[in-house]
Short mmCIF file of C-alpha atoms and ligand atoms in Angstrom, two decimals:
data_model
loop_
_atom_site.label_atom_id
_atom_site.label_comp_id
_atom_site.label_asym_id
_atom_site.label_seq_id
_atom_site.Cartn_x
_atom_site.Cartn_y
_atom_site.Cartn_z
CA MET A 1 -29.68 202.16 -87.56
CA LEU A 2 -31.42 203.64 -90.56
CA ASP A 3 -34.88 205.10 -90.54
CA SER A 4 -37.47 202.92 -92.16
CA ALA A 5 -40.32 204.31 -94.15
CA VAL A 6 -43.75 203.74 -92.69
CA THR A 7 -45.75 204.18 -95.84
CA SER A 8 -47.87 201.58 -97.53
CA LYS A 9 -48.39 201.39 -101.26
CA SER A 10 -50.71 198.73 -102.64
CA GLY A 11 -50.18 196.33 -99.79
CA MET A 12 -46.50 197.09 -99.32
CA VAL A 13 -45.38 197.40 -95.75
CA THR A 14 -42.16 199.24 -95.28
CA LYS A 15 -42.03 199.49 -91.51
CA VAL A 16 -39.41 197.05 -90.38
CA HIS A 17 -38.27 196.17 -86.88
CA THR A 18 -34.98 194.49 -87.69
CA ARG A 19 -31.97 196.72 -87.07
CA ILE A 20 -30.50 197.61 -90.46
CA ARG A 21 -26.75 197.46 -89.99
CA THR A 22 -24.43 199.80 -91.78
CA ASP A 23 -21.17 198.21 -90.65
CA LEU A 24 -19.44 195.95 -93.15
CA PHE A 25 -21.09 192.60 -93.87
CA LYS A 26 -17.64 191.23 -94.66
CA ASN A 27 -16.44 191.96 -91.13
CA ASN A 28 -18.96 189.52 -89.73
CA TYR A 29 -19.44 186.96 -92.50
CA ASP A 30 -17.20 184.97 -94.86
CA LEU A 31 -18.61 184.13 -98.26
CA VAL A 32 -18.12 180.43 -99.03
CA GLY A 33 -18.71 178.22 -102.03
CA LYS A 34 -20.46 179.16 -105.19
CA GLU A 35 -23.64 181.12 -105.67
CA LEU A 36 -26.82 179.48 -104.37
CA GLY A 37 -29.04 181.20 -106.86
CA ARG A 38 -29.82 184.44 -108.61
CA GLY A 39 -32.76 186.35 -109.95
CA LYS A 40 -33.09 189.58 -111.88
CA PHE A 41 -32.15 191.91 -109.04
CA ALA A 42 -30.71 189.59 -106.42
CA VAL A 43 -27.91 187.13 -105.97
CA VAL A 44 -27.86 184.62 -103.12
CA LYS A 45 -24.55 183.33 -101.72
CA LYS A 46 -23.66 180.94 -98.95
CA CYS A 47 -21.80 182.51 -96.04
CA VAL A 48 -20.55 181.65 -92.58
CA GLU A 49 -21.01 183.87 -89.55
CA LYS A 50 -17.51 184.43 -88.18
CA SER A 51 -18.51 184.62 -84.52
CA THR A 52 -20.61 181.42 -84.47
CA GLY A 53 -19.48 179.37 -87.48
CA GLN A 54 -23.17 179.15 -88.52
CA GLU A 55 -23.91 178.69 -92.22
CA ARG A 56 -26.29 181.27 -93.68
CA ALA A 57 -27.56 182.41 -97.07
CA ALA A 58 -26.92 186.06 -97.93
CA LYS A 59 -29.35 187.59 -100.42
CA PHE A 60 -27.81 190.69 -102.04
CA LEU A 61 -30.56 192.94 -103.37
CA ARG A 62 -29.87 195.92 -105.61
CA LYS A 63 -31.61 199.07 -104.40
CA ARG A 64 -31.79 200.68 -107.84
CA ARG A 65 -33.55 198.73 -110.54
CA LYS A 66 -34.14 200.06 -114.03
CA GLY A 67 -33.30 203.52 -112.73
CA GLN A 68 -35.87 203.32 -109.94
CA ASP A 69 -35.29 203.40 -106.21
CA CYS A 70 -36.62 200.06 -104.96
CA ARG A 71 -35.58 200.30 -101.31
CA GLY A 72 -39.27 200.22 -100.34
CA ASP A 73 -39.76 196.86 -102.06
CA ILE A 74 -36.86 195.41 -100.13
CA LEU A 75 -38.21 196.77 -96.84
CA ASN A 76 -41.51 195.11 -97.73
CA GLU A 77 -39.69 191.79 -98.21
CA ILE A 78 -38.06 192.25 -94.79
CA ALA A 79 -41.38 193.19 -93.15
CA VAL A 80 -43.05 190.06 -94.51
CA LEU A 81 -40.19 187.85 -93.29
CA GLU A 82 -40.57 189.48 -89.87
CA ALA A 83 -44.34 188.88 -89.89
CA ALA A 84 -43.78 185.20 -90.66
CA LYS A 85 -40.89 184.56 -88.32
CA ALA A 86 -42.95 182.43 -85.93
CA ASN A 87 -43.64 179.92 -88.68
CA PRO A 88 -41.10 177.13 -89.08
CA TYR A 89 -41.79 176.72 -92.80
CA VAL A 90 -40.88 180.27 -93.75
CA VAL A 91 -37.15 180.94 -94.04
CA GLY A 92 -35.70 182.73 -91.00
CA LEU A 93 -34.19 186.22 -91.25
CA HIS A 94 -31.10 186.76 -89.09
CA ASP A 95 -29.53 190.04 -90.09
CA VAL A 96 -29.92 192.95 -92.50
CA TYR A 97 -27.07 195.08 -93.85
CA GLU A 98 -27.26 198.14 -96.05
CA THR A 99 -24.61 199.67 -98.30
CA SER A 100 -24.96 202.58 -100.72
CA THR A 101 -26.11 200.24 -103.49
CA GLU A 102 -27.45 197.10 -101.84
CA ILE A 103 -29.41 195.62 -98.99
CA ILE A 104 -28.18 192.23 -97.79
CA LEU A 105 -30.59 189.82 -96.12
CA VAL A 106 -28.81 187.21 -94.01
CA LEU A 107 -31.16 184.22 -94.08
CA GLU A 108 -31.34 180.78 -92.58
CA PHE A 109 -29.42 178.46 -94.95
CA ALA A 110 -31.62 175.83 -96.61
CA ALA A 111 -28.99 173.22 -97.39
CA GLY A 112 -31.26 170.93 -99.42
CA GLY A 113 -31.78 173.50 -102.17
CA GLU A 114 -34.86 173.88 -104.34
CA ILE A 115 -37.50 171.11 -104.28
CA PHE A 116 -37.44 171.55 -108.03
CA ASN A 117 -34.12 169.69 -108.25
CA GLN A 118 -35.50 166.68 -106.47
CA CYS A 119 -38.68 166.67 -108.57
CA VAL A 120 -36.63 166.02 -111.67
CA ALA A 121 -34.17 163.69 -109.91
CA ASP A 122 -33.51 160.08 -110.85
CA ASN A 123 -35.84 157.45 -109.50
CA ASP A 124 -34.05 156.51 -106.30
CA GLU A 125 -33.78 160.16 -105.26
CA ALA A 126 -37.28 161.19 -106.32
CA PHE A 127 -39.92 161.87 -103.67
CA THR A 128 -42.16 159.06 -102.49
CA GLU A 129 -45.87 159.79 -102.08
CA LYS A 130 -45.35 159.76 -98.34
CA ASP A 131 -42.66 162.44 -98.72
CA VAL A 132 -44.96 164.55 -100.86
CA ILE A 133 -47.79 164.35 -98.33
CA ARG A 134 -45.45 165.61 -95.62
CA LEU A 135 -43.98 168.36 -97.80
CA ALA A 136 -47.35 169.46 -99.19
CA ARG A 137 -48.68 169.73 -95.63
CA GLN A 138 -45.72 171.88 -94.66
CA ILE A 139 -46.15 174.14 -97.69
CA LEU A 140 -49.85 174.54 -96.88
CA MET A 141 -49.11 175.22 -93.21
CA GLY A 142 -46.65 177.92 -94.25
CA VAL A 143 -49.12 179.43 -96.70
CA ALA A 144 -51.98 179.21 -94.16
CA PHE A 145 -49.82 181.03 -91.62
CA LEU A 146 -49.07 183.78 -94.14
CA HIS A 147 -52.78 184.11 -94.92
CA TRP A 148 -53.67 184.24 -91.23
CA ASN A 149 -51.28 187.14 -91.01
CA ASN A 150 -52.81 188.80 -94.07
CA VAL A 151 -49.77 188.10 -96.22
CA VAL A 152 -49.98 186.72 -99.74
CA HIS A 153 -46.78 185.29 -101.25
CA LEU A 154 -47.72 185.63 -104.93
CA ASP A 155 -44.71 183.73 -106.27
CA LEU A 156 -45.10 180.15 -105.09
CA LYS A 157 -43.12 177.93 -107.43
CA PRO A 158 -40.60 175.09 -107.06
CA GLN A 159 -37.65 177.50 -107.19
CA ASN A 160 -38.98 179.33 -104.12
CA ILE A 161 -39.66 176.23 -102.03
CA LEU A 162 -36.44 174.97 -100.47
CA LEU A 163 -35.46 172.04 -98.28
CA THR A 164 -33.45 172.13 -95.07
CA SER A 165 -31.65 169.03 -96.33
CA ALA A 166 -31.92 166.74 -99.33
CA GLN A 167 -30.55 163.45 -97.93
CA PRO A 168 -32.10 162.59 -95.59
CA LEU A 169 -35.08 164.57 -96.78
CA GLY A 170 -35.61 167.57 -94.51
CA ASP A 171 -38.34 170.14 -94.14
CA ILE A 172 -39.75 172.91 -96.28
CA ARG A 173 -38.60 176.51 -96.19
CA ILE A 174 -40.60 179.01 -98.24
CA VAL A 175 -38.37 181.81 -99.60
CA ASP A 176 -38.52 184.85 -101.86
CA PHE A 177 -41.04 187.33 -100.55
CA GLY A 178 -40.08 189.86 -103.21
CA LEU A 179 -43.59 189.93 -104.66
CA SER A 180 -45.45 189.43 -101.39
CA ARG A 181 -48.06 191.82 -100.18
CA CYS A 182 -49.73 192.48 -96.88
CA VAL A 183 -53.46 192.78 -97.23
CA ASP A 184 -54.83 194.71 -94.31
CA ALA A 185 -58.54 194.66 -94.88
CA THR A 186 -60.28 191.34 -94.68
CA SER A 187 -62.35 192.24 -97.71
CA GLU A 188 -59.27 192.88 -99.81
CA LEU A 189 -57.81 189.57 -98.75
CA ARG A 190 -61.07 187.88 -99.67
CA GLU A 191 -60.85 189.42 -103.06
CA ILE A 192 -57.35 188.19 -103.72
CA LEU A 193 -57.66 184.77 -102.18
CA GLY A 194 -61.18 184.11 -103.22
CA THR A 195 -61.34 185.15 -106.86
CA PRO A 196 -62.12 181.99 -108.72
CA GLU A 197 -61.71 183.12 -112.28
CA TYR A 198 -58.50 182.31 -113.96
CA VAL A 199 -56.69 185.26 -115.40
CA ALA A 200 -54.42 184.25 -118.23
CA PRO A 201 -50.79 185.01 -117.40
CA GLU A 202 -50.26 187.09 -120.50
CA ILE A 203 -53.02 189.45 -119.36
CA LEU A 204 -51.21 190.11 -116.14
CA ASN A 205 -48.11 192.05 -116.83
CA TYR A 206 -45.50 189.67 -115.54
CA GLU A 207 -41.88 189.61 -116.47
CA PRO A 208 -40.99 187.08 -119.15
CA ILE A 209 -39.87 183.68 -118.05
CA SER A 210 -36.22 183.87 -117.09
CA THR A 211 -33.58 181.26 -117.79
CA ALA A 212 -33.92 180.06 -114.21
CA THR A 213 -37.44 178.93 -114.97
CA ASP A 214 -36.71 177.45 -118.38
CA MET A 215 -37.00 173.90 -117.22
CA CYS A 216 -40.41 174.40 -115.77
CA PRO A 217 -41.99 177.37 -117.55
CA ASP A 218 -45.58 176.26 -117.06
CA VAL A 219 -45.12 176.08 -113.32
CA ALA A 220 -43.55 179.50 -113.32
CA MET A 221 -46.27 180.98 -115.47
CA SER A 222 -49.17 179.54 -113.57
CA SER A 223 -47.70 180.37 -110.20
CA ARG A 224 -47.16 183.96 -111.24
CA ASN A 225 -50.86 184.54 -111.25
CA PRO A 226 -51.58 186.16 -107.90
CA LEU A 227 -55.17 185.00 -107.92
CA VAL A 228 -54.41 181.33 -107.99
CA TRP A 229 -52.29 180.25 -105.06
CA ARG A 230 -54.32 177.07 -104.94
CA ARG A 231 -53.32 176.33 -108.48
CA SER A 232 -49.67 176.87 -107.54
CA ILE A 233 -50.00 174.27 -104.81
CA GLY A 234 -51.81 171.91 -107.17
CA VAL A 235 -49.03 172.34 -109.72
CA LEU A 236 -46.32 171.91 -107.08
CA THR A 237 -47.92 168.70 -105.83
CA TYR A 238 -48.31 167.39 -109.39
CA VAL A 239 -44.64 168.06 -110.10
CA MET A 240 -43.48 166.54 -106.80
CA LEU A 241 -45.47 163.35 -107.40
CA THR A 242 -44.84 162.81 -111.09
CA GLY A 243 -41.66 164.73 -111.91
CA GLU A 244 -43.63 166.23 -114.79
CA SER A 245 -45.20 169.61 -115.31
CA PRO A 246 -48.95 169.46 -115.72
CA PHE A 247 -49.32 172.16 -118.32
CA LEU A 248 -46.07 171.94 -120.23
CA GLY A 249 -46.64 171.76 -123.98
CA GLU A 250 -44.30 171.33 -126.91
CA GLU A 251 -44.30 175.07 -127.45
CA LYS A 252 -45.04 178.10 -125.35
CA GLN A 253 -48.36 178.67 -127.09
CA GLU A 254 -49.52 175.16 -126.28
CA THR A 255 -48.45 175.65 -122.67
CA PHE A 256 -50.52 178.85 -122.43
CA LEU A 257 -53.50 177.02 -123.88
CA ASN A 258 -53.09 174.14 -121.45
CA ILE A 259 -53.00 176.59 -118.56
CA SER A 260 -56.02 178.58 -119.64
CA GLN A 261 -58.07 175.48 -120.47
CA VAL A 262 -56.72 173.54 -117.51
CA ASN A 263 -55.73 170.63 -119.73
CA VAL A 264 -54.11 168.25 -117.31
CA ASP A 265 -53.04 164.67 -117.90
CA TYR A 266 -54.27 162.49 -115.03
CA SER A 267 -53.63 159.22 -116.86
CA GLN A 268 -52.09 156.15 -115.27
CA ASP A 269 -49.03 156.70 -117.46
CA VAL A 270 -48.23 159.79 -115.46
CA PHE A 271 -49.70 158.75 -112.10
CA HIS A 272 -48.51 155.16 -112.08
CA GLY A 273 -48.29 153.94 -108.46
CA VAL A 274 -49.83 157.12 -107.07
CA SER A 275 -53.01 156.89 -104.98
CA ALA A 276 -56.41 158.01 -106.24
CA LEU A 277 -56.68 160.38 -103.27
CA ALA A 278 -53.56 162.21 -104.40
CA VAL A 279 -55.08 162.73 -107.83
CA ASP A 280 -58.29 163.94 -106.19
CA PHE A 281 -56.31 166.46 -104.13
CA ILE A 282 -54.59 167.85 -107.22
CA GLN A 283 -57.86 167.94 -109.15
CA SER A 284 -59.53 169.85 -106.33
CA LEU A 285 -56.83 172.53 -106.62
CA LEU A 286 -56.56 172.65 -110.39
CA GLN A 287 -60.21 172.65 -111.29
CA LYS A 288 -61.13 175.31 -113.77
CA ASN A 289 -64.17 176.92 -112.31
CA PRO A 290 -65.35 175.35 -109.09
CA ARG A 291 -68.49 177.46 -109.04
CA SER A 292 -69.81 175.86 -112.21
CA HIS A 293 -70.42 172.55 -110.43
CA LYS A 294 -73.93 171.85 -109.19
CA THR A 295 -72.66 169.98 -106.17
CA PHE A 296 -69.32 169.51 -104.50
CA THR A 297 -67.94 167.02 -102.04
CA VAL A 298 -66.17 167.85 -98.82
CA PRO A 299 -64.55 165.51 -96.34
CA SER A 300 -66.12 165.31 -92.89
CA ALA A 301 -65.64 163.20 -89.80
CA SER A 302 -68.34 160.81 -90.98
CA GLY A 303 -67.00 160.55 -94.54
CA PRO A 304 -67.40 162.64 -97.73
CA VAL A 305 -70.47 164.88 -97.77
CA THR A 306 -72.00 166.29 -100.94
CA ARG A 307 -73.30 169.83 -100.74
CA PRO A 308 -75.14 172.05 -103.19
CA ASP A 309 -72.99 174.58 -104.97
CA SER A 310 -74.85 177.51 -103.40
CA THR A 311 -73.06 176.78 -100.14
CA ARG A 312 -69.69 176.46 -101.81
CA LYS A 313 -66.82 178.26 -100.20
CA ARG A 314 -63.45 178.74 -101.79
CA ALA A 315 -61.11 176.49 -99.88
CA THR A 316 -58.67 178.29 -97.66
CA ALA A 317 -55.16 176.92 -97.24
CA GLU A 318 -56.34 175.68 -93.89
CA GLU A 319 -59.27 173.86 -95.47
CA CYS A 320 -56.95 172.31 -98.06
CA LEU A 321 -55.13 170.75 -95.12
CA ASP A 322 -58.33 168.87 -94.31
CA HIS A 323 -58.26 166.98 -97.59
CA PRO A 324 -58.30 163.23 -96.84
CA TRP A 325 -55.11 162.67 -98.83
CA LEU A 326 -53.11 164.89 -96.48
CA ASN A 327 -54.58 163.05 -93.53
CA THR A 328 -54.14 159.55 -94.82
CA HIS A 329 -51.84 157.20 -93.08
CA LEU A 330 -49.58 155.52 -95.59
CA THR A 331 -51.12 152.08 -95.05
CA SER A 332 -54.34 153.19 -96.66
CA LEU A 333 -52.68 154.52 -99.80
CA ALA A 334 -52.88 152.50 -102.98
CA ALA A 335 -49.26 153.04 -103.89
CA PRO A 336 -46.92 150.17 -103.05
CA THR A 337 -44.75 150.90 -100.01
CA MET A 338 -41.94 149.31 -98.05
CA PRO A 339 -43.10 147.74 -94.77
CA ASP A 340 -40.77 149.82 -92.60
CA GLU A 341 -42.08 153.04 -94.14
CA GLN A 342 -45.52 152.23 -92.89
CA GLU A 343 -44.54 152.46 -89.28
CA ALA A 344 -43.39 156.03 -89.20
CA SER A 345 -46.12 158.50 -88.51
CA GLN A 346 -45.80 161.71 -90.52
CA SER A 347 -47.15 163.81 -87.69
CA GLU A 348 -44.03 163.20 -85.62
CA SER A 349 -41.92 165.69 -87.46
CA GLU A 350 -44.55 168.37 -87.78
CA PRO A 351 -45.22 170.94 -85.16
CA GLU A 352 -48.77 171.89 -84.34
CA SER A 353 -50.37 174.50 -86.55
CA PRO A 354 -48.69 177.67 -85.44
CA ALA A 355 -51.58 180.10 -85.22
CA PRO A 356 -55.29 180.05 -84.71
CA SER A 357 -57.47 180.43 -87.74
CA LEU A 358 -58.83 183.89 -88.22
CA GLY A 359 -61.40 182.57 -90.63
CA LEU A 360 -60.53 185.31 -93.07
CA VAL A 361 -61.69 183.69 -96.24
CA SER A 362 -65.10 182.28 -95.88
P1 ADP B 401 -35.13 186.05 -106.42
O1 ADP B 401 -36.02 187.10 -105.87
O2 ADP B 401 -33.99 186.60 -107.20
O3 ADP B 401 -35.85 184.94 -107.14
P2 ADP B 401 -34.77 184.18 -104.23
O4 ADP B 401 -34.99 184.64 -102.83
O5 ADP B 401 -35.83 183.33 -104.84
O6 ADP B 401 -34.43 185.43 -105.13
O7 ADP B 401 -33.39 183.39 -104.30
C1 ADP B 401 -32.91 182.90 -105.54
C2 ADP B 401 -32.46 181.46 -105.37
O8 ADP B 401 -31.40 181.40 -104.39
C3 ADP B 401 -33.54 180.51 -104.84
O9 ADP B 401 -34.36 180.02 -105.88
C4 ADP B 401 -32.68 179.43 -104.20
O10 ADP B 401 -32.18 178.55 -105.18
C5 ADP B 401 -31.50 180.22 -103.63
N1 ADP B 401 -31.78 180.59 -102.22
C6 ADP B 401 -32.52 181.63 -101.78
N2 ADP B 401 -32.59 181.67 -100.45
C7 ADP B 401 -31.89 180.61 -100.00
C8 ADP B 401 -31.61 180.07 -98.69
N3 ADP B 401 -32.07 180.67 -97.60
N4 ADP B 401 -30.85 178.96 -98.61
C9 ADP B 401 -30.39 178.34 -99.73
N5 ADP B 401 -30.62 178.79 -100.98
C10 ADP B 401 -31.36 179.91 -101.14
MG1 MG B 402 -37.10 183.36 -106.46
#
């Protein structure tokens, strides 16, 4: 077992509890099939644990990047996965191996792949609104759990939201905690989660859009802004419901403009057959500057209540879960549905919220 650093640099936690193995990964796992995915410094491959026959995903992370030792970043990724292990919607971590050049994370295998693929799928494989409600709830429950534990993901995009299975449609697994940070002080967390102003992506020094994000660059760009996790969820929901990207322009410049001006097409052309409540949910997440409104409407047990802006609170992930759309039974949705779909209750497949609210962002 290797010693783990216990230092913290700008929200990075490098104290990990998982035993970091130095025996050979290959002795215990067989690599199978082709690559599952790759980023700048990592490649993810499917593997099978020899002793159990269990399928897993092995994420091979390079320790040296651009001449810098990045072991601390990888330990941070491990620490965040450990902190979130009680949540069913965050990918499970099973094993960690270290070689002279790499750290290998052995993760729960999400066989359904990226939700992105299904967003752009042909009609009969595309998500129904009922599917999207269930998946959006799961994403929000995962994000709420992270926030309760003072963790911010910072890279929520369709490539980092996976499915346990595609057909039949399974459950969400949030992956890729490479940019995640632990925010210890409540005030710091408030600052990150509660900053309403949009910061244009080009101002923040993010890496250029990689080929992996080519098909959906606006989603990637907007989700890379650490201050706007709500926007990421709004964008994700938009893409899941319509198969289109809300901000995507003909050219990059137009896309940037659409993002910064929050130019979003809510027309019937795009939202044909989608309920008005769904559009309201997306609008509530994508609005430009919520504080500029004189009043705002919140759902309550006795119906929507309008409050003056002075009492406005930035919605937490938990509060987003209260939106009527996410609590609507399918029969009350405007979108046409098959009779047998109406019987199934979405709550059946969802466990109770996994942790009490700490009320961190008020
Ligand atoms: P990076 O930091 O390089 O973006 P990710 O953790 O996002 O690495 O993994 C890259 C890709 O590999 C993901 O977008 C996904 O397609 C695939 N992948 C990652 N983890 C898993 C997993 N547990 N099961 C199946 N596929 C995975
Ligand atoms: Mg990724």
